Tab-separated table of C-alpha atoms in Angstrom:
chain	number	residue	atom	x	y	z
A	1	MET	CA	-167.200	205.139	31.847
A	2	TRP	CA	-170.290	205.386	34.217
A	3	ARG	CA	-172.630	204.771	31.076
A	4	SER	CA	-170.800	201.579	30.437
A	5	VAL	CA	-170.848	200.470	34.035
A	6	ALA	CA	-174.462	201.559	34.495
A	7	LYS	CA	-175.225	198.840	31.659
A	8	TYR	CA	-174.136	196.202	34.058
A	9	PHE	CA	-176.892	196.907	36.520
A	10	LEU	CA	-179.775	196.994	34.029
A	11	ASN	CA	-181.997	193.957	34.321
A	12	ASN	CA	-179.789	192.908	37.335
A	13	ARG	CA	-181.407	192.103	40.775
A	14	ILE	CA	-180.412	192.880	44.312
A	15	TYR	CA	-181.317	190.199	46.921
A	16	GLN	CA	-181.527	191.571	50.517
A	17	SER	CA	-183.091	189.858	53.368
A	18	GLY	CA	-184.268	187.072	51.503
A	19	MET	CA	-186.570	188.983	49.054
A	20	PRO	CA	-185.565	189.956	45.466
A	21	LYS	CA	-186.014	193.541	44.265
A	22	LEU	CA	-185.827	194.228	40.776
A	23	LEU	CA	-183.472	197.274	39.635
A	24	PRO	CA	-185.144	200.011	37.692
A	25	THR	CA	-185.954	199.244	34.007
A	26	GLN	CA	-183.707	200.048	30.988
A	27	ASN	CA	-185.955	203.555	30.465
A	28	ALA	CA	-184.580	204.837	34.100
A	29	LEU	CA	-181.863	206.129	34.761
A	30	CYS	CA	-179.790	203.504	36.774
A	31	HIS	CA	-176.611	204.674	38.729
A	32	PRO	CA	-173.757	202.082	39.856
A	33	VAL	CA	-173.298	201.081	43.605
A	34	GLN	CA	-170.558	203.371	44.946
A	35	ASP	CA	-168.665	200.501	46.632
A	36	VAL	CA	-168.007	198.442	43.547
A	37	LEU	CA	-165.210	199.471	40.900
A	38	HIS	CA	-165.155	198.241	37.407
A	39	GLN	CA	-161.740	197.446	35.815
A	40	GLY	CA	-162.039	195.830	32.424
A	41	SER	CA	-164.131	192.649	33.137
A	42	ARG	CA	-163.278	192.391	36.988
A	43	LEU	CA	-164.681	193.947	39.871
A	44	HIS	CA	-162.417	194.788	43.008
A	45	SER	CA	-163.654	195.741	46.560
A	46	ARG	CA	-162.076	199.094	47.530
A	47	SER	CA	-160.890	197.262	50.786
A	48	THR	CA	-158.682	194.021	51.056
A	49	LEU	CA	-160.345	190.975	52.328
A	50	LYS	CA	-158.311	189.277	55.189
A	51	LEU	CA	-158.586	185.444	56.000
A	52	ASN	CA	-158.536	183.895	59.322
A	53	VAL	CA	-160.877	186.557	61.097
A	54	PRO	CA	-164.465	186.197	62.104
A	55	VAL	CA	-166.735	185.964	59.034
A	56	SER	CA	-169.124	188.871	58.652
A	57	ALA	CA	-172.832	188.489	57.717
A	58	ILE	CA	-173.860	188.971	54.218
A	59	GLN	CA	-175.371	192.369	53.869
A	60	LYS	CA	-176.729	191.778	50.449
A	61	VAL	CA	-176.170	189.964	46.888
A	62	GLU	CA	-176.110	191.651	43.472
A	63	SER	CA	-176.843	189.500	40.483
A	64	PHE	CA	-175.348	190.388	37.176
A	65	HIS	CA	-177.090	187.820	34.720
A	66	GLU	CA	-175.388	189.292	31.572
A	67	GLN	CA	-172.131	188.636	32.934
A	68	ARG	CA	-173.051	185.450	34.716
A	69	TRP	CA	-171.830	186.311	38.151
A	70	CYS	CA	-173.082	187.941	41.378
A	71	ILE	CA	-171.248	190.144	44.084
A	72	VAL	CA	-171.647	189.333	47.739
A	73	HIS	CA	-171.471	192.572	49.948
A	74	TRP	CA	-170.365	191.642	53.386
A	75	GLU	CA	-171.266	193.580	56.475
A	76	ASP	CA	-167.606	194.440	57.017
A	77	GLY	CA	-167.669	196.387	53.998
A	78	ASN	CA	-165.888	194.104	51.650
A	79	GLN	CA	-167.258	192.527	48.513
A	80	SER	CA	-166.766	189.315	46.792
A	81	LEU	CA	-167.495	188.379	42.993
A	82	TYR	CA	-168.637	184.587	42.237
A	83	PRO	CA	-169.165	183.444	38.808
A	84	TYR	CA	-172.403	181.272	38.542
A	85	ALA	CA	-170.587	178.596	36.644
A	86	TRP	CA	-168.155	178.102	39.654
A	87	LEU	CA	-170.970	177.965	42.108
A	88	ARG	CA	-172.645	175.558	40.339
A	89	ASP	CA	-169.454	173.655	39.776
A	90	ASN	CA	-169.046	173.490	43.377
A	91	CYS	CA	-172.599	172.780	44.904
A	92	GLN	CA	-171.960	171.106	48.293
A	93	CYS	CA	-175.207	168.950	48.232
A	94	SER	CA	-175.008	165.044	48.563
A	95	HIS	CA	-176.025	164.593	45.180
A	96	CYS	CA	-172.903	166.907	43.710
A	97	PHE	CA	-170.510	166.497	46.646
A	98	LEU	CA	-169.080	163.473	48.712
A	99	THR	CA	-168.410	165.321	51.982
A	100	SER	CA	-166.704	162.154	53.472
A	101	ALA	CA	-164.207	162.148	51.046
A	102	LYS	CA	-164.504	166.024	50.418
A	103	ALA	CA	-164.565	165.400	46.578
A	104	ARG	CA	-166.610	166.642	43.900
A	105	LYS	CA	-169.458	164.153	42.239
A	106	LEU	CA	-170.768	166.413	39.579
A	107	PRO	CA	-168.910	165.501	36.009
A	108	ILE	CA	-167.623	168.457	34.320
A	109	LYS	CA	-169.461	167.339	31.334
A	110	ASP	CA	-172.700	167.921	32.810
A	111	LEU	CA	-171.777	171.646	33.743
A	112	ASP	CA	-173.663	174.423	31.818
A	113	VAL	CA	-170.929	177.028	31.996
A	114	ASN	CA	-173.432	179.778	30.757
A	115	ILE	CA	-175.814	179.034	33.770
A	116	PHE	CA	-177.592	181.347	36.064
A	117	PRO	CA	-180.053	181.104	38.864
A	118	GLU	CA	-183.682	181.335	38.883
A	119	LYS	CA	-183.898	182.657	42.355
A	120	ILE	CA	-181.186	183.659	44.909
A	121	ILE	CA	-182.303	183.231	48.615
A	122	LEU	CA	-180.352	184.969	51.306
A	123	SER	CA	-179.804	184.754	54.757
A	124	ASP	CA	-176.976	186.053	57.262
A	125	SER	CA	-175.024	182.978	57.173
A	126	LYS	CA	-175.488	181.367	53.641
A	127	ILE	CA	-176.845	181.770	50.412
A	128	SER	CA	-179.055	179.272	48.396
A	129	MET	CA	-179.108	179.308	44.432
A	130	VAL	CA	-182.319	177.938	42.776
A	131	TRP	CA	-181.098	176.857	39.399
A	132	PRO	CA	-183.514	176.623	36.158
A	133	ASP	CA	-183.888	172.907	36.715
A	134	GLN	CA	-184.858	173.550	40.483
A	135	HIS	CA	-181.739	172.219	41.804
A	136	ILE	CA	-180.808	174.091	44.959
A	137	SER	CA	-177.130	174.755	45.859
A	138	GLU	CA	-176.388	176.098	49.469
A	139	PHE	CA	-173.160	178.120	50.369
A	140	ASP	CA	-172.141	178.967	53.777
A	141	SER	CA	-170.852	182.512	54.148
A	142	ASN	CA	-167.631	181.186	55.714
A	143	TRP	CA	-167.142	178.953	53.005
A	144	LEU	CA	-167.600	181.578	50.192
A	145	LYS	CA	-165.456	184.164	51.964
A	146	THR	CA	-162.592	181.712	52.248
A	147	ARG	CA	-162.738	181.172	48.769
A	148	CYS	CA	-163.094	184.821	47.292
A	149	PHE	CA	-161.441	185.589	44.014
A	150	HIS	CA	-159.908	188.852	45.297
A	151	GLN	CA	-156.081	188.639	44.300
A	152	SER	CA	-154.958	189.334	48.158
A	153	SER	CA	-157.489	186.476	49.303
A	154	ARG	CA	-156.038	183.905	46.665
A	155	GLU	CA	-152.588	184.750	47.614
A	156	GLU	CA	-153.369	184.196	51.288
A	157	LYS	CA	-154.810	180.847	50.609
A	158	GLN	CA	-152.204	179.719	48.556
A	159	LYS	CA	-149.680	180.665	51.468
A	160	GLN	CA	-151.883	178.825	53.917
A	161	TYR	CA	-151.463	175.719	51.526
A	162	PHE	CA	-148.002	175.781	50.455
A	163	LEU	CA	-146.234	177.813	53.175
A	164	LYS	CA	-144.338	179.990	50.658
A	165	ASP	CA	-142.495	182.166	53.177
A	166	GLN	CA	-138.559	181.327	52.554
A	167	GLN	CA	-135.630	182.537	54.599
A	168	LEU	CA	-132.592	182.411	52.334
A	169	TRP	CA	-129.423	182.206	54.213
A	170	GLY	CA	-125.499	182.193	53.639
A	171	SER	CA	-122.633	181.498	56.246
A	172	GLU	CA	-124.523	183.104	58.832
A	173	LEU	CA	-127.159	180.340	59.334
A	174	GLN	CA	-127.586	178.740	62.803
A	175	ILE	CA	-129.383	175.748	61.857
A	176	PRO	CA	-132.783	175.122	63.320
A	177	THR	CA	-132.841	172.140	65.886
A	178	ALA	CA	-135.318	170.037	67.483
A	179	SER	CA	-135.441	167.148	69.767
A	180	PHE	CA	-135.760	163.851	67.896
A	181	GLU	CA	-137.815	162.152	70.426
A	182	GLU	CA	-140.351	165.347	70.710
A	183	VAL	CA	-140.910	165.119	67.077
A	184	LEU	CA	-141.930	161.569	67.214
A	185	THR	CA	-144.065	162.174	70.175
A	186	ASN	CA	-145.498	166.060	70.372
A	187	ASP	CA	-147.519	167.240	67.642
A	188	LYS	CA	-146.514	170.737	68.363
A	189	VAL	CA	-142.752	170.223	67.936
A	190	ALA	CA	-143.426	167.961	64.807
A	191	TYR	CA	-145.466	170.746	63.419
A	192	GLU	CA	-142.607	173.334	64.277
A	193	TRP	CA	-140.089	171.201	62.606
A	194	LEU	CA	-142.075	170.750	59.225
A	195	CYS	CA	-142.642	174.706	59.354
A	196	ASN	CA	-138.787	175.285	59.566
A	197	LEU	CA	-137.857	172.755	57.068
A	198	CYS	CA	-140.218	174.484	54.489
A	199	ARG	CA	-138.928	178.092	55.831
A	200	VAL	CA	-135.105	177.533	56.176
A	201	GLY	CA	-134.813	174.113	54.308
A	202	VAL	CA	-132.753	172.449	56.834
A	203	VAL	CA	-133.283	171.157	60.750
A	204	GLN	CA	-131.195	169.203	62.768
A	205	LEU	CA	-132.890	166.788	65.167
A	206	LYS	CA	-130.771	165.730	68.292
A	207	HIS	CA	-130.403	162.862	70.662
A	208	ALA	CA	-131.643	160.082	68.470
A	209	PRO	CA	-130.827	156.521	69.572
A	210	VAL	CA	-127.394	155.547	67.771
A	211	GLU	CA	-128.557	152.875	66.150
A	212	LYS	CA	-130.052	152.080	62.471
A	213	GLY	CA	-133.990	152.120	62.052
A	214	GLN	CA	-134.323	156.170	63.272
A	215	VAL	CA	-134.837	157.400	59.838
A	216	ALA	CA	-137.628	154.854	59.499
A	217	LYS	CA	-139.566	156.271	62.569
A	218	LEU	CA	-139.334	159.795	60.728
A	219	GLY	CA	-141.021	158.456	57.654
A	220	LYS	CA	-143.524	156.960	59.642
A	221	ARG	CA	-144.051	160.127	61.442
A	222	ILE	CA	-144.713	161.732	58.121
A	223	GLY	CA	-146.471	159.038	56.648
A	224	PHE	CA	-144.094	156.897	54.642
A	225	LEU	CA	-140.621	157.037	53.228
A	226	ARG	CA	-139.749	157.057	49.286
A	227	GLN	CA	-138.197	153.775	47.812
A	228	THR	CA	-135.295	154.312	45.541
A	229	PHE	CA	-132.891	151.907	43.943
A	230	TYR	CA	-130.933	152.283	47.054
A	231	GLY	CA	-133.882	150.774	49.358
A	232	HIS	CA	-136.008	152.570	51.645
A	233	THR	CA	-133.035	153.443	53.869
A	234	TRP	CA	-129.399	153.203	52.874
A	235	GLN	CA	-125.967	153.107	54.649
A	236	VAL	CA	-123.258	155.681	53.871
A	237	GLU	CA	-120.051	153.955	54.640
A	238	ASP	CA	-116.698	153.635	52.859
A	239	LYS	CA	-117.275	150.502	51.048
A	240	SER	CA	-115.081	148.183	48.663
A	241	ASP	CA	-116.440	148.488	45.196
A	242	ALA	CA	-118.609	151.255	45.852
A	243	ASN	CA	-121.430	151.873	43.585
A	244	ASN	CA	-121.881	155.309	44.606
A	245	VAL	CA	-119.206	158.183	45.303
A	246	ALA	CA	-120.802	158.840	48.524
A	247	TYR	CA	-119.814	155.322	49.747
A	248	THR	CA	-116.225	156.190	49.749
A	249	SER	CA	-114.044	158.352	52.320
A	250	GLY	CA	-113.077	160.759	49.707
A	251	GLU	CA	-114.307	164.538	49.346
A	252	LEU	CA	-117.867	164.692	48.312
A	253	SER	CA	-118.618	167.822	46.215
A	254	LEU	CA	-121.790	169.839	46.693
A	255	HIS	CA	-124.625	168.321	45.327
A	256	THR	CA	-128.471	167.323	45.279
A	257	ASP	CA	-129.334	163.740	45.231
A	258	TYR	CA	-130.638	161.715	42.496
A	259	PRO	CA	-130.822	164.288	39.328
A	260	ALA	CA	-130.650	161.092	37.518
A	261	LEU	CA	-134.442	160.838	38.149
A	262	HIS	CA	-136.998	163.152	36.475
A	263	HIS	CA	-138.545	163.688	39.591
A	264	PRO	CA	-135.681	163.613	42.552
A	265	PRO	CA	-136.639	163.018	46.125
A	266	GLY	CA	-137.978	166.307	47.790
A	267	ILE	CA	-136.594	165.709	51.400
A	268	GLN	CA	-133.539	163.852	52.900
A	269	PHE	CA	-132.840	162.500	56.105
A	270	LEU	CA	-129.238	161.712	57.218
A	271	HIS	CA	-128.723	160.026	60.728
A	272	CYS	CA	-124.902	160.041	62.089
A	273	ILE	CA	-124.614	156.682	63.829
A	274	LYS	CA	-120.571	156.852	63.783
A	275	GLN	CA	-118.393	159.705	63.259
A	276	THR	CA	-114.863	159.714	62.320
A	277	GLU	CA	-112.239	161.587	64.316
A	278	VAL	CA	-110.489	163.249	61.575
A	279	GLY	CA	-112.394	164.892	58.794
A	280	GLY	CA	-115.870	164.064	57.574
A	281	GLU	CA	-117.292	167.499	58.079
A	282	THR	CA	-120.709	168.288	56.367
A	283	ILE	CA	-121.015	171.288	54.225
A	284	ILE	CA	-124.290	172.625	53.094
A	285	VAL	CA	-125.440	175.736	50.855
A	286	ASP	CA	-128.844	177.303	49.906
A	287	GLY	CA	-129.042	176.616	46.399
A	288	PHE	CA	-131.894	179.213	45.895
A	289	HIS	CA	-129.712	181.970	47.487
A	290	VAL	CA	-127.114	181.256	45.457
A	291	ALA	CA	-128.910	181.059	42.364
A	292	ASN	CA	-130.332	184.307	43.074
A	293	GLN	CA	-126.857	185.692	43.365
A	294	LEU	CA	-126.109	184.166	39.965
A	295	ARG	CA	-128.817	185.828	38.230
A	296	ARG	CA	-127.657	189.179	39.669
A	297	VAL	CA	-123.715	188.893	38.577
A	298	ASN	CA	-124.020	186.490	35.785
A	299	PRO	CA	-127.524	186.868	33.831
A	300	LYS	CA	-126.042	185.002	30.708
A	301	ALA	CA	-124.970	182.033	32.961
A	302	PHE	CA	-128.219	181.999	34.800
A	303	GLN	CA	-130.200	182.069	31.465
A	304	ILE	CA	-128.075	179.089	30.044
A	305	LEU	CA	-128.517	176.942	33.489
A	306	THR	CA	-132.291	177.586	33.567
A	307	SER	CA	-132.877	176.884	29.850
A	308	VAL	CA	-130.365	173.847	28.973
A	309	LEU	CA	-131.449	170.306	29.723
A	310	VAL	CA	-128.512	168.435	31.164
A	311	ASP	CA	-128.186	164.692	30.953
A	312	PHE	CA	-127.535	162.897	34.202
A	313	THR	CA	-127.021	158.923	34.501
A	314	ASP	CA	-126.867	156.223	37.365
A	315	THR	CA	-126.246	152.855	36.696
A	316	GLY	CA	-125.557	149.922	39.055
A	317	VAL	CA	-126.780	147.399	41.358
A	318	ASP	CA	-128.148	147.641	44.827
A	319	TYR	CA	-131.705	147.244	46.046
A	320	CYS	CA	-132.008	145.960	42.513
A	321	ASP	CA	-130.008	146.465	39.521
A	322	PHE	CA	-130.753	150.010	37.664
A	323	SER	CA	-130.054	151.989	34.777
A	324	LEU	CA	-131.256	155.634	35.130
A	325	GLN	CA	-131.200	158.411	32.453
A	326	SER	CA	-132.903	161.931	32.977
A	327	LYS	CA	-132.716	165.319	31.430
A	328	ASN	CA	-132.906	168.035	33.937
A	329	LYS	CA	-132.052	171.698	33.890
A	330	ILE	CA	-129.675	172.778	36.744
A	331	ILE	CA	-131.825	175.468	38.098
A	332	ASP	CA	-135.667	175.239	37.641
A	333	LEU	CA	-138.004	178.128	37.676
A	334	ASP	CA	-141.836	178.543	38.059
A	335	HIS	CA	-144.275	180.558	35.945
A	336	ARG	CA	-143.243	183.731	37.702
A	337	GLY	CA	-139.536	183.143	37.271
A	338	ASN	CA	-138.848	182.045	40.590
A	339	VAL	CA	-136.277	179.350	41.415
A	340	VAL	CA	-137.849	176.113	42.665
A	341	GLN	CA	-135.559	173.494	42.518
A	342	ILE	CA	-131.658	172.673	41.752
A	343	ASN	CA	-130.740	169.615	39.919
A	344	PHE	CA	-126.931	168.962	39.961
A	345	ASN	CA	-124.604	165.928	40.878
A	346	ASN	CA	-121.526	166.488	39.202
A	347	ALA	CA	-120.727	162.760	39.736
A	348	THR	CA	-123.672	161.559	37.802
A	349	ARG	CA	-123.609	164.397	35.177
A	350	ASP	CA	-123.617	162.205	31.947
A	351	SER	CA	-120.555	162.603	29.368
A	352	VAL	CA	-123.409	162.844	26.939
A	353	LEU	CA	-124.449	166.368	26.210
A	354	ASP	CA	-127.166	167.231	24.118
A	355	LEU	CA	-125.811	170.493	22.786
A	356	PRO	CA	-124.151	171.785	19.749
A	357	ALA	CA	-120.526	171.869	19.838
A	358	GLU	CA	-120.476	175.414	19.997
A	359	GLN	CA	-122.527	175.801	22.902
A	360	VAL	CA	-120.633	173.199	25.319
A	361	ARG	CA	-117.816	175.743	26.436
A	362	PRO	CA	-120.321	178.527	27.442
A	363	PHE	CA	-122.690	175.695	29.378
A	364	LEU	CA	-119.503	174.547	31.301
A	365	SER	CA	-118.384	178.060	31.916
A	366	ALA	CA	-121.846	179.020	33.502
A	367	LEU	CA	-122.026	175.686	35.515
A	368	LYS	CA	-118.455	176.403	37.115
A	369	ASP	CA	-119.393	179.968	37.595
A	370	PHE	CA	-122.458	178.574	39.741
A	371	VAL	CA	-120.476	176.121	41.408
A	372	LEU	CA	-117.844	178.747	42.401
A	373	LEU	CA	-120.493	180.875	44.072
A	374	MET	CA	-121.672	178.025	46.126
A	375	TYR	CA	-117.975	177.658	47.358
A	376	LYS	CA	-117.679	181.353	48.469
A	377	PRO	CA	-116.970	181.460	52.213
A	378	ALA	CA	-120.074	183.760	52.444
A	379	ASN	CA	-122.547	181.376	51.157
A	380	LEU	CA	-121.032	178.013	52.908
A	381	VAL	CA	-121.799	176.372	56.263
A	382	ALA	CA	-119.595	173.631	57.600
A	383	PHE	CA	-120.088	171.608	60.688
A	384	LYS	CA	-119.490	168.137	62.026
A	385	MET	CA	-122.491	166.072	62.635
A	386	GLU	CA	-122.251	164.041	65.843
A	387	PRO	CA	-123.615	160.518	66.504
A	388	GLY	CA	-127.324	160.782	67.403
A	389	ASN	CA	-127.854	163.847	65.160
A	390	ILE	CA	-130.231	163.730	62.124
A	391	LEU	CA	-129.940	166.131	59.341
A	392	THR	CA	-133.311	166.614	57.613
A	393	PHE	CA	-133.157	169.055	54.493
A	394	ASP	CA	-134.910	170.253	51.448
A	395	ASN	CA	-133.233	168.249	48.892
A	396	SER	CA	-134.579	170.339	46.121
A	397	ARG	CA	-132.846	173.373	47.572
A	398	LEU	CA	-129.718	172.809	49.574
A	399	LEU	CA	-126.801	171.362	47.970
A	400	HIS	CA	-124.763	169.253	50.554
A	401	GLY	CA	-121.358	167.642	50.593
A	402	ARG	CA	-118.561	166.032	52.892
A	403	ARG	CA	-114.977	166.745	53.442
A	404	SER	CA	-112.872	163.481	52.912
A	405	TYR	CA	-111.771	161.579	56.047
A	406	ILE	CA	-109.541	158.845	57.258
A	407	SER	CA	-111.117	155.481	57.021
A	408	ASP	CA	-109.976	152.254	58.877
A	409	ASP	CA	-110.998	148.597	58.913
A	410	GLY	CA	-113.685	149.206	61.870
A	411	GLY	CA	-115.681	151.593	59.688
A	412	ALA	CA	-114.940	155.049	60.873
A	413	ARG	CA	-117.866	156.983	59.674
A	414	HIS	CA	-121.691	155.529	59.146
A	415	LEU	CA	-124.612	157.480	58.342
A	416	GLU	CA	-128.071	155.790	57.634
A	417	GLY	CA	-130.157	157.774	54.932
A	418	ALA	CA	-133.525	157.935	53.812
A	419	TYR	CA	-135.935	159.964	51.418
A	420	SER	CA	-139.251	161.567	51.608
A	421	ASP	CA	-141.158	163.538	49.246
A	422	TRP	CA	-142.723	167.498	49.795
A	423	ASP	CA	-146.160	165.822	48.858
A	424	GLU	CA	-146.130	163.554	52.021
A	425	VAL	CA	-144.165	166.314	54.195
A	426	MET	CA	-146.943	169.220	53.456
A	427	SER	CA	-149.865	166.676	54.046
A	428	ARG	CA	-148.473	165.926	57.498
A	429	LEU	CA	-147.936	169.712	58.153
A	430	ARG	CA	-151.464	170.219	57.021
A	431	CYS	CA	-152.890	167.635	59.260
A	432	LEU	CA	-150.938	168.702	62.035
A	433	LYS	CA	-151.939	172.356	61.807
A	434	GLN	CA	-155.545	171.345	61.736
A	435	ALA	CA	-155.301	169.100	64.943
A	436	LEU	CA	-153.509	171.840	66.734
A	437	TYR	CA	-155.060	174.905	65.354
A	438	GLY	CA	-158.084	174.178	63.420
A	439	ASP	CA	-159.415	176.937	61.176
A	440	LYS	CA	-157.609	179.413	62.789
C-alpha cells in the first residue's frame, strides 16, 4: 500500500512560506506524509473540520500534478484537498468573477479540466495559483476552508444553506407562536419565526388586526406572495356555487393545497378574521411523521404511494378561468430516500387513474391506510383559531383540514389565505441571518 501511495509524492512539490521545494527524485525513497490518509482516489484528514470557527493559518501546500489536485495543511492540524480544475473554475479575480453579483464570469467552455499551476505562492492568509497562461488566481484561506470537500464540511455547509434539521411531531405538539407585529418589525423575531417554520413546519402568529390585508404584509416581509388561479390572496367563506370545497361549511378532510399543480405552493398563510361559535376547528398532521410510520408498518403501501403517479385536476373560474391537470406521487422522496413532500387532496384527486385495472385496488388500499394513520389520535392536532391569529405552515409537509360548522347569512366564519414558496422564505431567512449574525 505504501508503495502505491508513495508514487503520489514523486515529482510533486511542497510549498511552504512562499518558497517551492522539490520532493526527492524518483530514484530516492519517498515516504508519504503521515497526516494524510489515502482511500481509493480520496484523501481525508484524520480530524474533522469544523465550520464557524476562527480560521487557522495555512501551514503548507502539497501539489499533486498527476492527480491534478493539491492538499492544504492548516495550522490546526486539519487538511483539505482541492482539485486544480475547481480552483481555476472559481477564480475570484475581476476577469473571472463579478463580485457585485457574486457570479462567475468564466465560461465553462474555456475551462481546461486538466489544468495544473505553474507555481503556487503561499502566505498565512491566502494561496496564489500562477497558471500556465500566467493568469493568477488568489484564494483567501477562509474562503477555501469553508469550501472544503471533506464530507463533514460539505454536510455542515448544506445544513447552513437549507436548515435540514426537522422536528417531527404528533398530538403532543405545542404549536410555536410569535407576535404578528414583531415579525413585521423585528428582524430577530422574524428570523426565529422562519427557523421554526423550517424545523417544526407550523407557527401561529398572534394579535394581527382583524381585517383583510394582513397576509399580504407577511408576503412583503418575506419578499412577495405567490400568485395562483385564486389570486394573490383568497377568502375562505361559505359561498353559494362554491368553486372549491373549502368555500363551504362542510367538513374539510386532511389535505395539502394545490396538488393539481406540478409545483404546489410551499408555504401557506391562513388569517382568521371571523370565527364561528359552533364547529370550524382546524386539524393538522405532520405528513412526514405519518409517512415514516407508514414506511415501518406497511412497507408495501409506502412503496406504492412513493412510486405511483396520481392524476389531480382543478377546473373553474376565480382570478381567471382555469383547467389544471397534474401527475404527482402522494409521497415524494429525495435521492437518499427521505420524505420531502406530500401531495394529497382527495377532493381534487381525478377519477382518471393512469394504472392497469389490477393495480387500482392495491393503490386505493395503500392510500386509505395512509389516511387512516393520519387520523389516529396520536398523530392529530386539533384547535380552534381565534380572530387575529394567522396560521403559517409548510404546505409540502403538513396536511390540514377543518371540522364542519354552522353557517348563517352574516358569514359565520371568514379566513383570508395566501401562498409563498420555500425559495422566497429561505432567501429571507438567509438575509436575516446575515444581517443579525454575519458569518458566525
